GROMACS .gro file of C-alpha atoms in nm:
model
  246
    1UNK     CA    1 -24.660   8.787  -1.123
    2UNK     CA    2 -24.778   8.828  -0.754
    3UNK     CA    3 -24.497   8.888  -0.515
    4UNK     CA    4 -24.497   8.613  -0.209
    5UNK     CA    5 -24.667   8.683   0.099
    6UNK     CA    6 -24.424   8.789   0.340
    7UNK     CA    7 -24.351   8.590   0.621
    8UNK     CA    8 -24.545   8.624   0.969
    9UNK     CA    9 -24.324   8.849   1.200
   10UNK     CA   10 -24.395   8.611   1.460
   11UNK     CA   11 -24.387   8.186   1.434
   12UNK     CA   12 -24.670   7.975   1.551
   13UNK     CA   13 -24.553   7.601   1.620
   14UNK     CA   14 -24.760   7.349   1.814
   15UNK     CA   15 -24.563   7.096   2.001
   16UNK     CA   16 -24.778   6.836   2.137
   17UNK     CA   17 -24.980   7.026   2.441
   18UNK     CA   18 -24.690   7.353   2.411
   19UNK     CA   19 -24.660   7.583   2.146
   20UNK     CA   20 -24.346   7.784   2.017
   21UNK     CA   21 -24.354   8.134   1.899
   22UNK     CA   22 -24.076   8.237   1.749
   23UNK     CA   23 -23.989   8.611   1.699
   24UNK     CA   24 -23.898   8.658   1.291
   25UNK     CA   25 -23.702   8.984   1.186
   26UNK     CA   26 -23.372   8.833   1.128
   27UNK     CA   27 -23.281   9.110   0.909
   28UNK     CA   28 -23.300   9.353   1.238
   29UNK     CA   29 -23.185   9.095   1.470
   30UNK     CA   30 -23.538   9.024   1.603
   31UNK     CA   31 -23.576   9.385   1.689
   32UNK     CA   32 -23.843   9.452   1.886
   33UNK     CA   33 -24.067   9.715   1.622
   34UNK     CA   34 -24.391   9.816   1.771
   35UNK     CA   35 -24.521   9.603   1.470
   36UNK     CA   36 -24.383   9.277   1.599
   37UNK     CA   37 -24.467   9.363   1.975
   38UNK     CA   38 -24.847   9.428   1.808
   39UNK     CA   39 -24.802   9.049   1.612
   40UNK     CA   40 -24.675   8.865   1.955
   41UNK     CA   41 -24.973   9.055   2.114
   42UNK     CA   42 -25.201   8.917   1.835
   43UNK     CA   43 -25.024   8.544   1.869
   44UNK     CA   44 -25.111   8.540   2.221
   45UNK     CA   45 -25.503   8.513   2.154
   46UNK     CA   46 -25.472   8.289   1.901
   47UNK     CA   47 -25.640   7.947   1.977
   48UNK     CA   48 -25.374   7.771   1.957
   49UNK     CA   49 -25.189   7.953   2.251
   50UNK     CA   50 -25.493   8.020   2.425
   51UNK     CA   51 -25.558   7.646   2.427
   52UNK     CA   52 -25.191   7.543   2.508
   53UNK     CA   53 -25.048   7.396   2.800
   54UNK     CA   54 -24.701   7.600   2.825
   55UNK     CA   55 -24.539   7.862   2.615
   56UNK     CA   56 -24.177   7.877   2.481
   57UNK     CA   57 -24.067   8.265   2.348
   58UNK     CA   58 -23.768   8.200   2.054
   59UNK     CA   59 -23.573   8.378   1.793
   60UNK     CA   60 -23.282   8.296   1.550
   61UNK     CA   61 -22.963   8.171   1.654
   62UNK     CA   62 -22.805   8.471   1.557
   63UNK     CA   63 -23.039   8.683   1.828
   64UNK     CA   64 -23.319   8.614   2.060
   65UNK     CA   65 -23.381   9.034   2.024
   66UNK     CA   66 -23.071   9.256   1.980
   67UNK     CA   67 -23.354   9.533   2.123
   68UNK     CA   68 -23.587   9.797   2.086
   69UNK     CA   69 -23.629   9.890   1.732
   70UNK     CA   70 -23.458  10.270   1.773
   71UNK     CA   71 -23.567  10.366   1.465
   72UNK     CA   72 -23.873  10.429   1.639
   73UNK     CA   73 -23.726  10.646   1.917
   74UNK     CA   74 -23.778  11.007   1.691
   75UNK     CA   75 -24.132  10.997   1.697
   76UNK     CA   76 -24.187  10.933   2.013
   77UNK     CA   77 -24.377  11.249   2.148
   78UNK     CA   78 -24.477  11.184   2.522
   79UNK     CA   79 -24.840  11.148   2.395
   80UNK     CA   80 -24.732  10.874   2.097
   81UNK     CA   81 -24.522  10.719   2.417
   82UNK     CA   82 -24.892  10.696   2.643
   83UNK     CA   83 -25.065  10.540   2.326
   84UNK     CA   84 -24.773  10.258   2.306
   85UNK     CA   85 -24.797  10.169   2.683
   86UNK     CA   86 -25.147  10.128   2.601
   87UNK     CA   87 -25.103   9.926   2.275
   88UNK     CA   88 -24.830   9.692   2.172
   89UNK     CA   89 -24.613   9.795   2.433
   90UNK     CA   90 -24.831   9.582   2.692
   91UNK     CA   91 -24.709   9.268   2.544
   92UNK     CA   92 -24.426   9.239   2.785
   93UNK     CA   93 -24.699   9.288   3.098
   94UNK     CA   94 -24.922   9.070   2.905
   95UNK     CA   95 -24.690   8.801   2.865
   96UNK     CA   96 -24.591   8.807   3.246
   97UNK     CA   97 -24.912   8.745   3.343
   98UNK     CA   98 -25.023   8.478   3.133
   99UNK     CA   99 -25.155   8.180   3.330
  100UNK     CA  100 -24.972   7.922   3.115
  101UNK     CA  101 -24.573   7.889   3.222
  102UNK     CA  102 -24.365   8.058   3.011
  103UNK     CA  103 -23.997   7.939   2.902
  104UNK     CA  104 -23.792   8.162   2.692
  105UNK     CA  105 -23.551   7.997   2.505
  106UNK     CA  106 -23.211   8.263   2.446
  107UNK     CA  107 -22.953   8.275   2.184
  108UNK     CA  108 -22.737   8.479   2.052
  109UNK     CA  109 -22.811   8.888   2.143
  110UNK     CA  110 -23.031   8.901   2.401
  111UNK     CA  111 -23.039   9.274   2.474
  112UNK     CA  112 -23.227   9.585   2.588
  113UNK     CA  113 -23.610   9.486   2.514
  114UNK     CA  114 -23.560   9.191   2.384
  115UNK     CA  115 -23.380   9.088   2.722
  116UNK     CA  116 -23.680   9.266   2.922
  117UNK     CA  117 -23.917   9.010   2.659
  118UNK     CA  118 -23.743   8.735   2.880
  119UNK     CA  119 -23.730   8.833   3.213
  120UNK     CA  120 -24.129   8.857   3.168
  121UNK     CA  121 -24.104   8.483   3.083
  122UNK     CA  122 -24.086   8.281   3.411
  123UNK     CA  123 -23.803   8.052   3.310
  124UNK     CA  124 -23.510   8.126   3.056
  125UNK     CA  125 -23.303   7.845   2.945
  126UNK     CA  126 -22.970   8.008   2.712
  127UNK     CA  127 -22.768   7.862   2.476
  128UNK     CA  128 -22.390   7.936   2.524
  129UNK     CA  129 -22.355   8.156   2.256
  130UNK     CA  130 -22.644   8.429   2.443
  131UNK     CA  131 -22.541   8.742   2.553
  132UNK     CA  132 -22.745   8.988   2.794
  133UNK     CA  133 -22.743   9.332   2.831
  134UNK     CA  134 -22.941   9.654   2.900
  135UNK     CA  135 -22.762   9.911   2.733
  136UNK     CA  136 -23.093  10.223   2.734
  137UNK     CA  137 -22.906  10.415   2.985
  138UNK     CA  138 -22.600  10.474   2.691
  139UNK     CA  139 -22.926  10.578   2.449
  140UNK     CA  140 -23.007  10.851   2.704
  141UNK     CA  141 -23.325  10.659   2.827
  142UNK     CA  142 -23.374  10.402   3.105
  143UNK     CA  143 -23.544   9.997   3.082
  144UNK     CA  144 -23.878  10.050   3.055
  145UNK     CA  145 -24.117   9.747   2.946
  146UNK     CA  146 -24.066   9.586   3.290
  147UNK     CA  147 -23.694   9.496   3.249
  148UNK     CA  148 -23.589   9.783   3.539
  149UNK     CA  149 -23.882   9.613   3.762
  150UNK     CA  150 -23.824   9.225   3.731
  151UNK     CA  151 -23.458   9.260   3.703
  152UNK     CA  152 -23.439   9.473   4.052
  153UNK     CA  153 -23.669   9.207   4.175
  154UNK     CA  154 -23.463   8.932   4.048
  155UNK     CA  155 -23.127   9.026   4.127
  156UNK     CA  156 -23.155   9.300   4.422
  157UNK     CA  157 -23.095   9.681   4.364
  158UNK     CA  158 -22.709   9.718   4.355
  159UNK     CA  159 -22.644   9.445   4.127
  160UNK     CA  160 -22.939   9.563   3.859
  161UNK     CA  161 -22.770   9.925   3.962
  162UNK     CA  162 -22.416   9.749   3.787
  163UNK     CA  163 -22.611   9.632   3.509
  164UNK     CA  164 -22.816   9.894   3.377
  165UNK     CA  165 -22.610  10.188   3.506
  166UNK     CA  166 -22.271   9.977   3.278
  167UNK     CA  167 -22.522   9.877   2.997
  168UNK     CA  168 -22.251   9.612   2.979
  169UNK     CA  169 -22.307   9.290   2.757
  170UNK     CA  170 -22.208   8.988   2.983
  171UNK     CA  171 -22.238   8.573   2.866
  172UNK     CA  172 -22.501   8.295   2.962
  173UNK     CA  173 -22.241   8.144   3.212
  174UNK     CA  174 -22.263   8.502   3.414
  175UNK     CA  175 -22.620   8.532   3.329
  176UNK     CA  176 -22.680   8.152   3.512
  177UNK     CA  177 -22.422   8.293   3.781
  178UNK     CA  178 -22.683   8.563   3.877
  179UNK     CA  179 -22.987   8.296   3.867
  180UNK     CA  180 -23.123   8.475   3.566
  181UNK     CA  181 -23.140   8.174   3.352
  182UNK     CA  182 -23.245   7.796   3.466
  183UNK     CA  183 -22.917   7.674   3.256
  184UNK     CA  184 -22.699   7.678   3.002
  185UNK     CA  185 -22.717   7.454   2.670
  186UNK     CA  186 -22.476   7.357   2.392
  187UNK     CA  187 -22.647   7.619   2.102
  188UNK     CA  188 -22.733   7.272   1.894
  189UNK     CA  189 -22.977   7.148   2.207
  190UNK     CA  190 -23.053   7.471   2.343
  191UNK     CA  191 -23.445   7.481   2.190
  192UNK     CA  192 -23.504   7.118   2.252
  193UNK     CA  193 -23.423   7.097   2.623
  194UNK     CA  194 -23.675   7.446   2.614
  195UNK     CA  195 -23.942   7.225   2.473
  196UNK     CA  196 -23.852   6.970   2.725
  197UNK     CA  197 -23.868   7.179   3.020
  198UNK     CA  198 -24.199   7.323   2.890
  199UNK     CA  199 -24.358   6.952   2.842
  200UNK     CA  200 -24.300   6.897   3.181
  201UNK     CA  201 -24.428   7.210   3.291
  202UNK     CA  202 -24.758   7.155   3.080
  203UNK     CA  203 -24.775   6.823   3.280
  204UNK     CA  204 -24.888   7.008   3.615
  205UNK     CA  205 -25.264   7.099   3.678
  206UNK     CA  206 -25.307   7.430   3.533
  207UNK     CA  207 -25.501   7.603   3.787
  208UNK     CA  208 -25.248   7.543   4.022
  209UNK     CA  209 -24.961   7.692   3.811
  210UNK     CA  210 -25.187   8.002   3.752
  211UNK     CA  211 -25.292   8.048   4.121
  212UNK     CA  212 -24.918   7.961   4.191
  213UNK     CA  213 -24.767   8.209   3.937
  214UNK     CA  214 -25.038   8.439   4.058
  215UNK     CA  215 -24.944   8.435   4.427
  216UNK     CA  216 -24.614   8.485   4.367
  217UNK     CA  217 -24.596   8.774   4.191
  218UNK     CA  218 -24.829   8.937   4.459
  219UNK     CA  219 -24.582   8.792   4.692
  220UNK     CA  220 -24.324   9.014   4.568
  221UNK     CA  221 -24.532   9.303   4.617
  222UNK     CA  222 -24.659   9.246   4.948
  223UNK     CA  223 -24.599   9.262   5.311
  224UNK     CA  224 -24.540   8.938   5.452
  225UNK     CA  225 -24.805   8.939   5.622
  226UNK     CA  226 -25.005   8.982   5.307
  227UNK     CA  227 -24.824   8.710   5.099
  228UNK     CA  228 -24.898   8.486   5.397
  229UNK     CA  229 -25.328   8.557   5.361
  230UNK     CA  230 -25.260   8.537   4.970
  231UNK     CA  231 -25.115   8.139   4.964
  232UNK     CA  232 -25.357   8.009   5.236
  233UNK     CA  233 -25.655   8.136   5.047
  234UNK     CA  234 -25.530   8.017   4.727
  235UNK     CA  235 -25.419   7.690   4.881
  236UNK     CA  236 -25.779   7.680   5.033
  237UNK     CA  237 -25.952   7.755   4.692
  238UNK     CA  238 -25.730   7.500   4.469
  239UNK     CA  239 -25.789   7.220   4.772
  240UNK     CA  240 -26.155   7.254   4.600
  241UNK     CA  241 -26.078   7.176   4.340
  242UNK     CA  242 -25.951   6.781   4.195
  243UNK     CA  243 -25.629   6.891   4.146
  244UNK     CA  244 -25.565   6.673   3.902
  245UNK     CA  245 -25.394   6.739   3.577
  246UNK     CA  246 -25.619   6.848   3.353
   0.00000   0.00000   0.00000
């Protein structure tokens, strides 16, 4: 007798014009295994998410991503470490610059990588059971998929100082404290007020969300000066265009 396929280590669910994909190691927490990075990298050009409106990032109650998958961490020479920026561990740049919006919908542990998976989202919405944390600095290492970047740029430097320098796990109500989550659900409603908040997203004429989500991340790295140039030509280009919701 033929053994079942196993299942996909990443979810594909359509949800009118959004789609949820929903990370699926519960065994490891929803450790983040170069192999699962590699399967949210592949989910991404599916047609279903290339062809969807928003984007919602899940796991399991239990854990959005308790991590990095350290089992990994031996064999990582500094030339195997190269290769992985290059491969799977892109995904969390990738998924930042998507041109859809991106809601990432947190329960449970939602730590080291796996926490750095949702800062690259551009809205997190946590149940009350999540818990955050960056605890690399304890491993002897530092964030370093983008978490150490977005978080400084979220937060400010002495507060991301407190919480990657502690590695300390702290709830969603501290977590929505610091503005790093839109709010905080009741675990039972936590995915469908994601979906919600993604429906309404997918409601608003793409090309201006991408232009938008565009400008403001050059924002961040510009002079002001700069950022200024930056919105007034994209506000010139997308007054081109119908604006209408496509």
């Amino acid at each position: 007798m033929t053994s079942p396929d196993p299942a996909p280590l990443v979810g594909l669910q359509e949800h009118g014009t959004s789609v949820v994909l929903q990370l699926n190691r519960p065994a490891k927490l929803n450790a983040l295994s170069t192999g699962l990075e590699q399967a949210l990298l592949d989910a991404l050009h599916t047609p279903q998410v290339q062809a969807a409106r928003a984007i919602v990032f899940t796991g399991s109650e239990r854990a959005f991503s308790a991590g990095a998958d350290t089992s990994e961490l031996p064999e990582m020479t500094p030339d195997r470490i190269a290769a992985y920026y290059r491969g799977s561990g892109s995904m969390y740049d990738v998924v930042s610059r998507l041109p859809q919006p991106t809601v990432a919908a947190v329960s449970g542990y939602c730590l080291g990588a796996g926490f750095e998976l949702a800062l690259a989202c551009d809205i997190r919405v946590a149940a009350d059971t999540a818990q955050f944390g960056l605890p690399e600095v304890g491993l002897g290492i530092l964030p370093s998929s983008g978490g150490l970047t977005r978080l400084v740029r979220a937060v400010g430097p002495a507060l991301a100082r407190e919480i990657i320098l502690f590695g300390e796990r702290f709830p969603a109500s501290e977590a929505h404290r610091l503005g790093l989550v839109r709010e905080v659900i009741p675990q039972a409603r936590m995915l469908a007020v994601a979906l919600e908040r993604a429906a309404f997203l997918a409601t608003q004429p793409a090309m201006a969300v991408a232009w938008t989500k565009a400008a403001i991340d050059a924002a961040a790295e510009s002079s002001a000066a700069s950022s200024l140039l930056i919105e007034q030509l994209a506000y010139a280009a997308l007054n081109r265009t119908e604006g209408q919701k496509q």
